[in-house]
Coordinates of C-alpha atoms in Angstrom, one line a residue:
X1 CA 252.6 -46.9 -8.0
X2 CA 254.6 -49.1 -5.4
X3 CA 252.3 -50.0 -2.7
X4 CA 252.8 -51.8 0.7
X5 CA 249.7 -51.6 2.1
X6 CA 247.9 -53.8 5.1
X7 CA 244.8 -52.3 4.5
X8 CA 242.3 -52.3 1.1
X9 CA 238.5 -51.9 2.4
X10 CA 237.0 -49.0 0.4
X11 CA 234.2 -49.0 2.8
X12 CA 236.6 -47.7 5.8
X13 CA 237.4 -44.8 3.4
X14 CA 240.2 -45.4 1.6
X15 CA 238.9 -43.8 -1.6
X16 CA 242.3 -42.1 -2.0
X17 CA 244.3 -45.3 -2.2
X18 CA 241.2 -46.9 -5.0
X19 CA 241.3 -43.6 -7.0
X20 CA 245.5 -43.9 -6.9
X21 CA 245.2 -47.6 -7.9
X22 CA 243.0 -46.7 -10.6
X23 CA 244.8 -44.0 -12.3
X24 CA 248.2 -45.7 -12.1
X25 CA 249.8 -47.2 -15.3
X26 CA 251.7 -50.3 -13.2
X27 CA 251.1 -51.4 -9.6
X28 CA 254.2 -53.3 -7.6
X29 CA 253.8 -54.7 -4.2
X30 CA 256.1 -57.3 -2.5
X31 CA 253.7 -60.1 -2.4
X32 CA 251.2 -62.0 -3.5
X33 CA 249.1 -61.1 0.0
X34 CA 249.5 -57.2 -0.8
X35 CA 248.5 -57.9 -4.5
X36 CA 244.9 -59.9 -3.6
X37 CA 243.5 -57.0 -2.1
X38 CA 244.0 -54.6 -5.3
X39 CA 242.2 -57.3 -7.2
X40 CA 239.7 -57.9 -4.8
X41 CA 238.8 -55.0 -3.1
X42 CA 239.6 -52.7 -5.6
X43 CA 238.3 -54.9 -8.9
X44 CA 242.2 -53.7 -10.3
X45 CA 243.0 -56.0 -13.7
X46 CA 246.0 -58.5 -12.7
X47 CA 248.0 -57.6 -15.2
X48 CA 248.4 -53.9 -13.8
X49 CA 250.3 -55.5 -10.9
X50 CA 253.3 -57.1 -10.2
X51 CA 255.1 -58.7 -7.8
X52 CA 258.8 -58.0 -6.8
X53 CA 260.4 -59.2 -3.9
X54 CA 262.1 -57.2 -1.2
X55 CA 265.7 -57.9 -1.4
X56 CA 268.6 -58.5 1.5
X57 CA 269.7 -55.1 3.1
X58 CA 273.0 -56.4 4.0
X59 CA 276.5 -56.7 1.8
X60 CA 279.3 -58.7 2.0
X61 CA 278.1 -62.0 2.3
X62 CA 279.5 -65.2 3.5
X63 CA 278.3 -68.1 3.9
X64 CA 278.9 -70.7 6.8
X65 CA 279.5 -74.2 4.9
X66 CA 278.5 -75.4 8.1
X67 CA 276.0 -75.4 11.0
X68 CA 277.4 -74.9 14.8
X69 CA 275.0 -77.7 15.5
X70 CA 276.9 -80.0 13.4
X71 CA 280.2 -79.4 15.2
X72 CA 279.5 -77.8 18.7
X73 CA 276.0 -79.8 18.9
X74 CA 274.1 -76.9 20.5
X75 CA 271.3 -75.4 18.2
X76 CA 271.6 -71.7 17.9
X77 CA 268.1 -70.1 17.3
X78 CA 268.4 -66.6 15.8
X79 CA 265.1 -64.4 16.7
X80 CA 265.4 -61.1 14.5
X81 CA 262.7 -58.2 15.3
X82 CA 261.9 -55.0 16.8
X83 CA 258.6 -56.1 18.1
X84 CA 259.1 -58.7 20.7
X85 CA 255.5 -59.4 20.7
X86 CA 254.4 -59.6 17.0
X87 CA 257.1 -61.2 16.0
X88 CA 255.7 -63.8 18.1
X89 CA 258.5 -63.9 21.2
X90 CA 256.9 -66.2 23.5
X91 CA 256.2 -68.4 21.0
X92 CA 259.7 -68.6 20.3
X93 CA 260.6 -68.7 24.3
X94 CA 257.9 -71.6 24.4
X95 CA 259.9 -73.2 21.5
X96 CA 263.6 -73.2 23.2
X97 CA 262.4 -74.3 26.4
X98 CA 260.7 -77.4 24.7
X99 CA 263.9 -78.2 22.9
X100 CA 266.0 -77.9 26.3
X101 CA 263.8 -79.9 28.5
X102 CA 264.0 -82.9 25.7
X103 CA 268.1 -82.7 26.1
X104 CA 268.7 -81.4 22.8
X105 CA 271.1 -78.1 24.1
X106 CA 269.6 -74.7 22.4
X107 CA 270.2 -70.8 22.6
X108 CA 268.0 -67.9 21.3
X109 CA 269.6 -65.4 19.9
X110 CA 267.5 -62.3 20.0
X111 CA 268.3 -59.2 18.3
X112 CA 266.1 -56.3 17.7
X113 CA 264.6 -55.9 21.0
X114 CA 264.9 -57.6 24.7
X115 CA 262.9 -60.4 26.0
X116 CA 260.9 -59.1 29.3
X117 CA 262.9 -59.7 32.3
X118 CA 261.3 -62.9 33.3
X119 CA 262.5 -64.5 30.7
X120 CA 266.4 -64.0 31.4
X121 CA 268.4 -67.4 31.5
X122 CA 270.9 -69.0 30.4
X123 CA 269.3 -69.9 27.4
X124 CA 268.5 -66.8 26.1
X125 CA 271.8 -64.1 25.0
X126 CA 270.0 -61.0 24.0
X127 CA 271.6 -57.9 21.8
X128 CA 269.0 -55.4 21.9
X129 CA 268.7 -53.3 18.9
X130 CA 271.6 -52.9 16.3
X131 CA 272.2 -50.2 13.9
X132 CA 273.4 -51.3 10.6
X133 CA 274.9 -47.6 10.1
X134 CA 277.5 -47.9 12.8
X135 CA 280.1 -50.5 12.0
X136 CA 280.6 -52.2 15.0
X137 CA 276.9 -53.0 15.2
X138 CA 276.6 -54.0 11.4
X139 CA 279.6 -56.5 11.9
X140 CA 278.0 -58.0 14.9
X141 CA 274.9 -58.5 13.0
X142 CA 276.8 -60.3 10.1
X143 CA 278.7 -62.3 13.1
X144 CA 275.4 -64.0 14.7
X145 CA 273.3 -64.5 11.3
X146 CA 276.7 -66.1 10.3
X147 CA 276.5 -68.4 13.5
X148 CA 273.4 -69.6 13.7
X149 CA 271.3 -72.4 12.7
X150 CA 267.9 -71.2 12.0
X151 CA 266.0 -68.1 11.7
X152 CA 262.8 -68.8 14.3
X153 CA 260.4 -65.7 14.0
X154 CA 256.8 -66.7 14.4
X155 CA 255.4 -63.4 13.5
X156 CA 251.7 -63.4 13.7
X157 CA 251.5 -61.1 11.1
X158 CA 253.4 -59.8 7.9
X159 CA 253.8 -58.0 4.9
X160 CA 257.4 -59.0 3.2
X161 CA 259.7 -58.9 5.9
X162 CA 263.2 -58.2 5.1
X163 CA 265.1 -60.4 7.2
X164 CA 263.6 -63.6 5.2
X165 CA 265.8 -62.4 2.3
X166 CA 268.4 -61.4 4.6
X167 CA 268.6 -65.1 6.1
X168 CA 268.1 -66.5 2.9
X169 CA 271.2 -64.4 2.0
X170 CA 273.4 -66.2 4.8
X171 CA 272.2 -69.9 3.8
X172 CA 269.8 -69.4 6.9
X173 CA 266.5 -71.7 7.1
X174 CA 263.4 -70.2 8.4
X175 CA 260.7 -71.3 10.7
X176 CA 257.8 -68.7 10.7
X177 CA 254.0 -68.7 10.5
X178 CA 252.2 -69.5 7.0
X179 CA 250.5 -65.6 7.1
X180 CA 250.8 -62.3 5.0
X181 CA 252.9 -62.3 2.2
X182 CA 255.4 -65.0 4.1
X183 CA 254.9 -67.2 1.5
X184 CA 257.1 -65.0 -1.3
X185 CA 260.1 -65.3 1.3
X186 CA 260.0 -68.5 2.6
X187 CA 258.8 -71.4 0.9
X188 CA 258.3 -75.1 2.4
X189 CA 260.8 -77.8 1.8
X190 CA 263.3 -74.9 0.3
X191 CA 264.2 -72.4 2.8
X192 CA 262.3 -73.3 5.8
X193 CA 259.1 -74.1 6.7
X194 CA 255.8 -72.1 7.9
X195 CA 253.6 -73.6 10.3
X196 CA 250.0 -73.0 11.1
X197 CA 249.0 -70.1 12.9
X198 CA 247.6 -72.6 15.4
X199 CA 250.7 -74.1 16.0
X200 CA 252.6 -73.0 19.4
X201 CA 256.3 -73.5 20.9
X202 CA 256.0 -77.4 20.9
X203 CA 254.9 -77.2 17.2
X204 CA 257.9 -75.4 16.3
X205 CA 260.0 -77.4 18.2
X206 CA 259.0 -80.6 17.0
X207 CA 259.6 -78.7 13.4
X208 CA 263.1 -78.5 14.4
X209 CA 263.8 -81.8 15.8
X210 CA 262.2 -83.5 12.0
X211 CA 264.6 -81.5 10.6
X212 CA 267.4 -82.9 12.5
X213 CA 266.3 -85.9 12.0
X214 CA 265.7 -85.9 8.6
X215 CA 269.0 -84.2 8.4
X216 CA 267.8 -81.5 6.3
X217 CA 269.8 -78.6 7.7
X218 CA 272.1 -78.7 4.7
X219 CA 269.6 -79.3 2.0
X220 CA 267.6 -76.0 3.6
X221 CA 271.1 -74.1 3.9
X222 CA 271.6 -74.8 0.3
X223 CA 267.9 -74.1 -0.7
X224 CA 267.7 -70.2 0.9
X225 CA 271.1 -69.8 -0.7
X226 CA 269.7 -70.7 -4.0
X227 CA 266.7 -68.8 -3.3
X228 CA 268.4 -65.3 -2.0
X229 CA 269.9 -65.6 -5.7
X230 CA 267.2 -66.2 -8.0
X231 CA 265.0 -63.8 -6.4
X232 CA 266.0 -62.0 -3.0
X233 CA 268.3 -60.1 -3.7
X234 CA 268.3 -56.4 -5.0
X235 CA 270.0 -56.6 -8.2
X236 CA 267.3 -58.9 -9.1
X237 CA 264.3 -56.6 -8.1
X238 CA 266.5 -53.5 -10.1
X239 CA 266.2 -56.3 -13.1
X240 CA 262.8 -56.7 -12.5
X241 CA 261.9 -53.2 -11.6
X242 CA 263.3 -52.4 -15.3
X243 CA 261.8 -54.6 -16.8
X244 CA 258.4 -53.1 -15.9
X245 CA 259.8 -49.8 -16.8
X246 CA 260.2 -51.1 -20.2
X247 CA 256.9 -52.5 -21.0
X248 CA 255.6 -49.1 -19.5
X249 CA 258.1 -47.2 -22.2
X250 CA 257.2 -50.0 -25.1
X251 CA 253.1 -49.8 -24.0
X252 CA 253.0 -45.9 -24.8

């Protein structure tokens, strides 16, 4: 059984998703925050589940060995999601502007969705939504990842997002919340940092100028990198996947 679920309360009827739990030899989810709930709610034996990390849906990968900052000394902000307001979009707007009105020069990069209209400036360079089937798109994609300086997606809520792994792929540090089953994908001090859900635009900003002055940029470039490898990737979940398979066939 490979489950994803948000949602494990027996008492709101999901009898279905206990009696599947039950009957099923091995359980994998993508996090540790979609594996509580079988243990909790369900009263499923830990050892019937495990873990595997989602891995990076892109190919081809390449590296920048540097950040723009360091050479153009403009921050580029990447903000990558569909859901403008989940993906915690003002927060990220709130973030920018703070960064730009203490003279440190910053762009968001938003792709996935548009900001609302009253948010267009100069600040802000917006792609909409891009298909990784068509090639022009896909290449663009790879293009801005490749460019920027750090992934800033304050999601209020999560399962395993993707594009963790897939900015981990391109060296790409991470500012996010500390919720869901963030804490697989991005984990403090290597890849990036997640903040308190209390935390706003300031917060986040302030994050960013510590990590400029600390000049950690390279160490968390080096860090996602090294952690797309040992674990976000999906020849490492295929590894993993067969390994489970295995102690299935060997069990029996």
């Amino acid at each position: 059984m490979f489950s994803n679920f948000f949602s494990f309360n027996v008492k709101q009827g999901n009898v279905i998703e206990k009696r599947a739990a039950d009957n099923s030899t091995t359980i994998i989810v993508s996090s540790d925050w979609a594996k509580n709930p079988f243990i909790n709610d369900y009263k499923i034996p830990e050892k019937k589940i495990k873990v595997i990390e989602f891995g990076a849906n892109i190919d081809n990968i390449i590296v920048n060995p540097k950040f723009n900052y360091q050479k153009t000394g403009q921050i580029n902000l990447l903000f990558l999601g569909v859901d403008w307001e989940r993906k915690g979009g003002e927060i990220a707007i709130e973030c920018l502007n703070y960064l730009n009105d203490n003279n440190i020069k910053s762009v968001l990069h938003v792709v996935g969705t548009k900001p609302p209209i009253k948010y267009n400036n100069y600040n802000i360079k917006s792609y909409g939504y891009l298909n990784k089937n068509l090639d022009k798109d896909y290449s663009l994609l790879k293009e801005i990842i490749y460019n920027s300086d750090l992934l800033l997606l304050p999601t209020k809520a999560e399962c395993s997002a993707i594009v963790f792994s897939e900015a981990s792929a391109y060296g790409l540090p991470i500012l996010t919340y500390d919720t869901g089953g963030i804490p697989n994908y991005v984990i403090n001090g290597q890849n990036g940092y997640r903040l308190n859900l209390k935390c706003g635009g300031k917060e986040f900003a302030e994050k960013i100028l510590e990590i400029i002055h600390l000049k950690e940029l390279n160490k968390l470039r080096e860090g996602s990198f090294a952690i797309y490898k040992q674990k976000l990737n999906w020849e490492c979940w295929k590894a993993k996947f067969m390994n489970v398979i295995n102690e299935i066939k060997e069990s029996n």
